[in-house]
Amino acid sequence: MAVVSLRPKYVFKAPVEADYLSPDSFAGKTLGEISKLPMWEGNKQRTIGELFEIEGEPTAKPEEQSIHLHGDVSRVRRIGSGMSAGEIMVFGDAGLHTGEEMKGGKITVGGNADSWLGAMMKDGTIEVKGNAGDYVGAAYRGSVKGMRGGTIIIHGNAGNELGCFMRKGLIKIYGSTAQFAGVHMRNGTIFITGSSSGRVGAEMTGGKVIVNGRLNEVLPTFLIDSLKPKVKVDGEEITGPFYMFIGDTVEEGEGKLYVSKAANPHLKFYEQFL
């Protein structure tokens, strides 16, 4: 792929709104034209060329364009917003709203990602090597359309309200999560290989959440259904056994919550109801 590299000219003190930082916006432009694309630094309108050193090779097609972000871009927001193809690689931490409403392509973050990662995304892949903040794959306030496709992989931990109003796709967390994973979830799959702080699946009506680590308690509005020897996640069989609960009954939901039996001996009392 053709690579265009950007590096901040100085340490940003104010948030930078980077709506045009995507292969779709760069495709078909020269480096000179890319450098004139607008950005906001706080309340001041800038151009990409005023904020970043730019070098590399632009290309005509977004699917052939790779954008590499070096240096500290932790205050840069909306990296890859709405992108449909191509690739973005962040060699450090990424700011708020990275990959929001993404439609295709791939974003890789080498460090941590701030909140609202992949909010309302429709397709594509986001991979974070470190941790992520709150509202991964979630719907923005006032909307009920969370993540509608694609894959988010986080190798560290994630914050609150992971997959809020999620409708399709896969979120895989190799670490642990804070509270309300899968809240208001409609469909899709959330796989937490570590532990969760609680209130998993609150008001979910469909979809599947798997907690392979510790979960202190299951919401009382979930009903024990069965004990499963394994569960499938994106075609991969995860060995259990798992307690399978159905809920959230507050919403007459039919969501499935799988909780590792081995990691949660305090949930053994549910077996008397099977």
PDB file of C-alpha atoms in Angstrom, residues 4-7 9 26 30-36 47-56 58:
ATOM      1  CA  VAL A   4       1.531   8.846   3.795  1.00  0.00           C
ATOM      2  CA  SER A   5       3.149   9.609   7.156  1.00  0.00           C
ATOM      3  CA  LEU A   6       2.193  12.436   9.500  1.00  0.00           C
ATOM      4  CA  ARG A   7       3.991  13.694  12.608  1.00  0.00           C
ATOM      5  CA  LYS A   9       4.937  19.742  14.500  1.00  0.00           C
ATOM      6  CA  PHE A  26      -6.481  11.645   1.038  1.00  0.00           C
ATOM      7  CA  THR A  30      -1.271  15.414  -3.931  1.00  0.00           C
ATOM      8  CA  LEU A  31       0.681  15.987  -0.724  1.00  0.00           C
ATOM      9  CA  GLY A  32       0.162  19.710  -1.276  1.00  0.00           C
ATOM     10  CA  GLU A  33      -3.588  19.290  -1.498  1.00  0.00           C
ATOM     11  CA  ILE A  34      -3.644  17.034   1.577  1.00  0.00           C
ATOM     12  CA  SER A  35      -1.720  19.649   3.546  1.00  0.00           C
ATOM     13  CA  LYS A  36      -4.516  22.174   2.865  1.00  0.00           C
ATOM     14  CA  THR A  47      -4.831  22.981   8.008  1.00  0.00           C
ATOM     15  CA  ILE A  48      -3.184  19.594   8.205  1.00  0.00           C
ATOM     16  CA  GLY A  49       0.032  21.163   6.914  1.00  0.00           C
ATOM     17  CA  GLU A  50       0.054  23.710   9.763  1.00  0.00           C
ATOM     18  CA  LEU A  51      -0.198  20.968  12.374  1.00  0.00           C
ATOM     19  CA  PHE A  52       1.699  18.020  10.874  1.00  0.00           C
ATOM     20  CA  GLU A  53       4.850  17.267   8.962  1.00  0.00           C
ATOM     21  CA  ILE A  54       3.680  15.264   5.934  1.00  0.00           C
ATOM     22  CA  GLU A  55       5.619  12.935   3.690  1.00  0.00           C
ATOM     23  CA  GLY A  56       5.009   9.860   1.585  1.00  0.00           C
ATOM     24  CA  PRO A  58      -0.625   9.463  -1.913  1.00  0.00           C
TER      25      PRO A  58
END
